[in-house]
Short mmCIF file of C-alpha atoms in Angstrom, two decimals:
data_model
loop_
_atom_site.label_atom_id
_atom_site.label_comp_id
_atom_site.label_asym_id
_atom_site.label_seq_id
_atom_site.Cartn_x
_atom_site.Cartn_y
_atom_site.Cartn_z
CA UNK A 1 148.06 159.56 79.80
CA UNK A 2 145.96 160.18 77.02
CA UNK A 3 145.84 158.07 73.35
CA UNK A 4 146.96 160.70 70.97
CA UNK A 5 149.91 161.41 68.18
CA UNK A 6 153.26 159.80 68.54
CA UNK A 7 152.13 157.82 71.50
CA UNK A 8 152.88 153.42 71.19
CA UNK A 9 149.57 151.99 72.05
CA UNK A 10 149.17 148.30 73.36
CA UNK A 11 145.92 146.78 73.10
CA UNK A 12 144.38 143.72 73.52
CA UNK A 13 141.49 142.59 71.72
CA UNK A 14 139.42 140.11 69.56
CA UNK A 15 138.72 140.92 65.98
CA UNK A 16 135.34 138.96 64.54
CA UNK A 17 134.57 139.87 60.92
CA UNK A 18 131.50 139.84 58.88
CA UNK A 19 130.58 140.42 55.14
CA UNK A 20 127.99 142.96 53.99
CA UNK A 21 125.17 140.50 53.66
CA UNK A 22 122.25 141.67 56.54
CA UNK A 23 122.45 138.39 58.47
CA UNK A 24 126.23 137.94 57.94
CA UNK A 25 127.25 136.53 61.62
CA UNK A 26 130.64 137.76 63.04
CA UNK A 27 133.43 135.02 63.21
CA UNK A 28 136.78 135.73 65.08
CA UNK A 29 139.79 135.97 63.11
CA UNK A 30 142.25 137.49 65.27
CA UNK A 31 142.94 137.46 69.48
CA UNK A 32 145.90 139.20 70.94
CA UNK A 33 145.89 138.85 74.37
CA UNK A 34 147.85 140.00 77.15
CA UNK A 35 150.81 137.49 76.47
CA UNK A 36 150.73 138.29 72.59
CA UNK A 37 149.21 142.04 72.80
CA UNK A 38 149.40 144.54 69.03
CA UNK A 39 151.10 147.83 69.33
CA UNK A 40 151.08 150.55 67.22
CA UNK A 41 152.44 154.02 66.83
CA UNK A 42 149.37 156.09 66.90
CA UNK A 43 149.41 158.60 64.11
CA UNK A 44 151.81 156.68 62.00
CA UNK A 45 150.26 153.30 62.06
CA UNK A 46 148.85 152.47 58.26
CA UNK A 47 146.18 151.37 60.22
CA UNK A 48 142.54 152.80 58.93
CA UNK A 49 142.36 156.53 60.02
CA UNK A 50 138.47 155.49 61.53
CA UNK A 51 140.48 152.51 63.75
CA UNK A 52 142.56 155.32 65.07
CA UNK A 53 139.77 157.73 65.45
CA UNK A 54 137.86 155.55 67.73
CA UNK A 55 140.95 154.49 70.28
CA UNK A 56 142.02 158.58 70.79
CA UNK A 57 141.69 160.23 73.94
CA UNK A 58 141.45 156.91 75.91
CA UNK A 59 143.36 155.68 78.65
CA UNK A 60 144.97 152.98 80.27
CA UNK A 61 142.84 150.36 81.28
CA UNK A 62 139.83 151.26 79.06
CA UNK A 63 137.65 149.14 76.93
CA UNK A 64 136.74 149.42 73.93
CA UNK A 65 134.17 148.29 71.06
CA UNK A 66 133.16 148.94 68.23
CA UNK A 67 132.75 148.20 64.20
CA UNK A 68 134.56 149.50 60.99
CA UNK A 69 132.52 148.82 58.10
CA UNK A 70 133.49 148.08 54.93
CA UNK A 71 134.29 151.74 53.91
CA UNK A 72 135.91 152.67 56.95
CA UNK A 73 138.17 149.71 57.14
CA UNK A 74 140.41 148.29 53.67
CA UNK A 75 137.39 149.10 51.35
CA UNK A 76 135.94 146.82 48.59
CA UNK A 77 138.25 144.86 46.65
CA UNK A 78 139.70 146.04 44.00
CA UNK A 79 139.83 144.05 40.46
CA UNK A 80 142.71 145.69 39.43
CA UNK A 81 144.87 144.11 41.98
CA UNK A 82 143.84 140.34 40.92
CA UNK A 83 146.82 139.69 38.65
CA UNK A 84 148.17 136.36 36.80
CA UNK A 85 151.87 136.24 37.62
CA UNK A 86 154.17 133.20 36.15
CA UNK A 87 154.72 130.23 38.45
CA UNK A 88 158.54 130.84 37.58
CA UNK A 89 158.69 133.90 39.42
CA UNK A 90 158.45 132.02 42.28
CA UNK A 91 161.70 129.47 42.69
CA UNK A 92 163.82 128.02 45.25
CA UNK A 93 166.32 130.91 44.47
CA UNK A 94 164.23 133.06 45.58
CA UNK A 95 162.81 131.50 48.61
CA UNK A 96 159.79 129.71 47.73
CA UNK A 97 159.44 125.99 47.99
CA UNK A 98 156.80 124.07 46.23
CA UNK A 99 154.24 123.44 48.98
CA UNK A 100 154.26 127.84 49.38
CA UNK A 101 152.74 127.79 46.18
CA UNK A 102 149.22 125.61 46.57
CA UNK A 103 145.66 128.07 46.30
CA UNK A 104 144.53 130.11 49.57
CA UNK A 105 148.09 130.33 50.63
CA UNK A 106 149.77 133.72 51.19
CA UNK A 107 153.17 134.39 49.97
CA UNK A 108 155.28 136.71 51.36
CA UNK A 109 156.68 139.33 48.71
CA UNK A 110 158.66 142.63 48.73
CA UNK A 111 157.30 145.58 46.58
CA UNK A 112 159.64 147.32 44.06
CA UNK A 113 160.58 149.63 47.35
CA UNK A 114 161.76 146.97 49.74
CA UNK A 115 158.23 147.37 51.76
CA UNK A 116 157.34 143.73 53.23
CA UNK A 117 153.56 142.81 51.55
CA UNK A 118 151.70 139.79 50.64
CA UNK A 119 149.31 138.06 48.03
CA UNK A 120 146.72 135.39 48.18
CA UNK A 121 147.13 132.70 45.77
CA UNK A 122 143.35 132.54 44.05
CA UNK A 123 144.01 129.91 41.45
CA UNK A 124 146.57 127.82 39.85
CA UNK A 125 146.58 128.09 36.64
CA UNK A 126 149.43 125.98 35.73
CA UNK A 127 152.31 127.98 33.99
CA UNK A 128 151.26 131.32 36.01
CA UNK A 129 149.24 131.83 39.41
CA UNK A 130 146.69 133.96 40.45
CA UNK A 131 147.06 135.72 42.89
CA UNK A 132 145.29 138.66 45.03
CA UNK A 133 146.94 141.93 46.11
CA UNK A 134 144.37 143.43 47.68
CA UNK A 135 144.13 143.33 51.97
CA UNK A 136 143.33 140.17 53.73
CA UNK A 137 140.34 142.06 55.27
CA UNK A 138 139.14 144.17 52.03
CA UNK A 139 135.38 143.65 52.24
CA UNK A 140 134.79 142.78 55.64
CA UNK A 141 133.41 145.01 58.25
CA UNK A 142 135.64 144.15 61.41
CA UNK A 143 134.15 144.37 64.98
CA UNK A 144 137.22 145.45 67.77
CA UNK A 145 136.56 144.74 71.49
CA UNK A 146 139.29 145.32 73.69
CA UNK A 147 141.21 146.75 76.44
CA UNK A 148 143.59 149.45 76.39
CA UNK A 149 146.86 147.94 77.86
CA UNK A 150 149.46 150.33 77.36
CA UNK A 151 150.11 154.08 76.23
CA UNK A 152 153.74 155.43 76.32
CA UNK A 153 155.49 158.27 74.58
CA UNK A 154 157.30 157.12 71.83
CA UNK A 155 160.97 157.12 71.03
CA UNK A 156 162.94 159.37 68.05
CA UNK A 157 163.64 156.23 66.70
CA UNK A 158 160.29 154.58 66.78
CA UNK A 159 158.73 158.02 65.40
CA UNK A 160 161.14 158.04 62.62
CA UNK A 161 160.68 154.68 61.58
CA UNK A 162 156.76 153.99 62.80
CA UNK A 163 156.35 150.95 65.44
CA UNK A 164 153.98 148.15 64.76
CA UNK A 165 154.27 144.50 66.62
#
């Protein structure tokens, strides 16, 4: 069986990253091995189309490696989505404690659609925070090597509501 549309995917693989500077050396941010492996619902993934685009047509058992750059991964960062926000917003009613709310942490939000997302805190700037909307990874060309692990048709369900773990 082949990697292609509404197939679940289970890899495993080590993610390095590096910035666009010439001598930038790749540091590992990520492992999911075979006890922890990612899957995916190919084709339906909100993963970067170039991510998907180098996994089709493999198989079972195959490795893999390669490098997104910048472009081909979450982009540059975006100024727009650096934002001052008021501490306030962010109470014990509505799940935040104190020690959530210290720079280079990431809270856990909910956009205005119910969709599960997240911000880096940048700077605290006393009465408001700011804090970064854009992808963890914006900026960084990331460098996959892996092993296919699984490919399986997927369910109704999990091509309905798109599969990611």
């Amino acid at each position: 069986m082949k990697i292609n549309e509404n197939m679940v995917v289970g890899l495993t693989y080590e993610l390095k990253v590096t910035n666009e500077e010439p001598e930038s050396e790749p540091f590992s941010v990520e492992v999911r091995n075979e006890e922890d492996p990612f899957f995916f619902l190919f084709g339906n993934s909100g993963l970067p189309e170039a991510f998907e685009t180098r996994l089709k047509d493999k198989t079972k058992g195959d490795p893999f490696q390669f490098v997104l750059q910048v472009d081909e991964a979450y982009g540059k960062p975006d100024d727009e989505l650096i934002v001052s926000v008021p501490k306030s917003q962010f109470n014990q009613e509505r799940g935040f404690q104190e020690d959530m709310l210290q720079e280079g942490n990431f809270l856990p939000l909910v956009d205005e659609d119910g969709y599960p997302m997240q911000a880096k805190i940048v700077k605290d700037l006393g009465e408001e925070l700011l804090l970064d909307f854009n992808h963890p990874l914006t900026g960084m060309n990331l460098h996959f090597e892996g092993e296919v692990l699984e490919i399986r048709e997927a369910t109704d369900k999990e091509k309905e509501e798109g599969f990611m773990a």
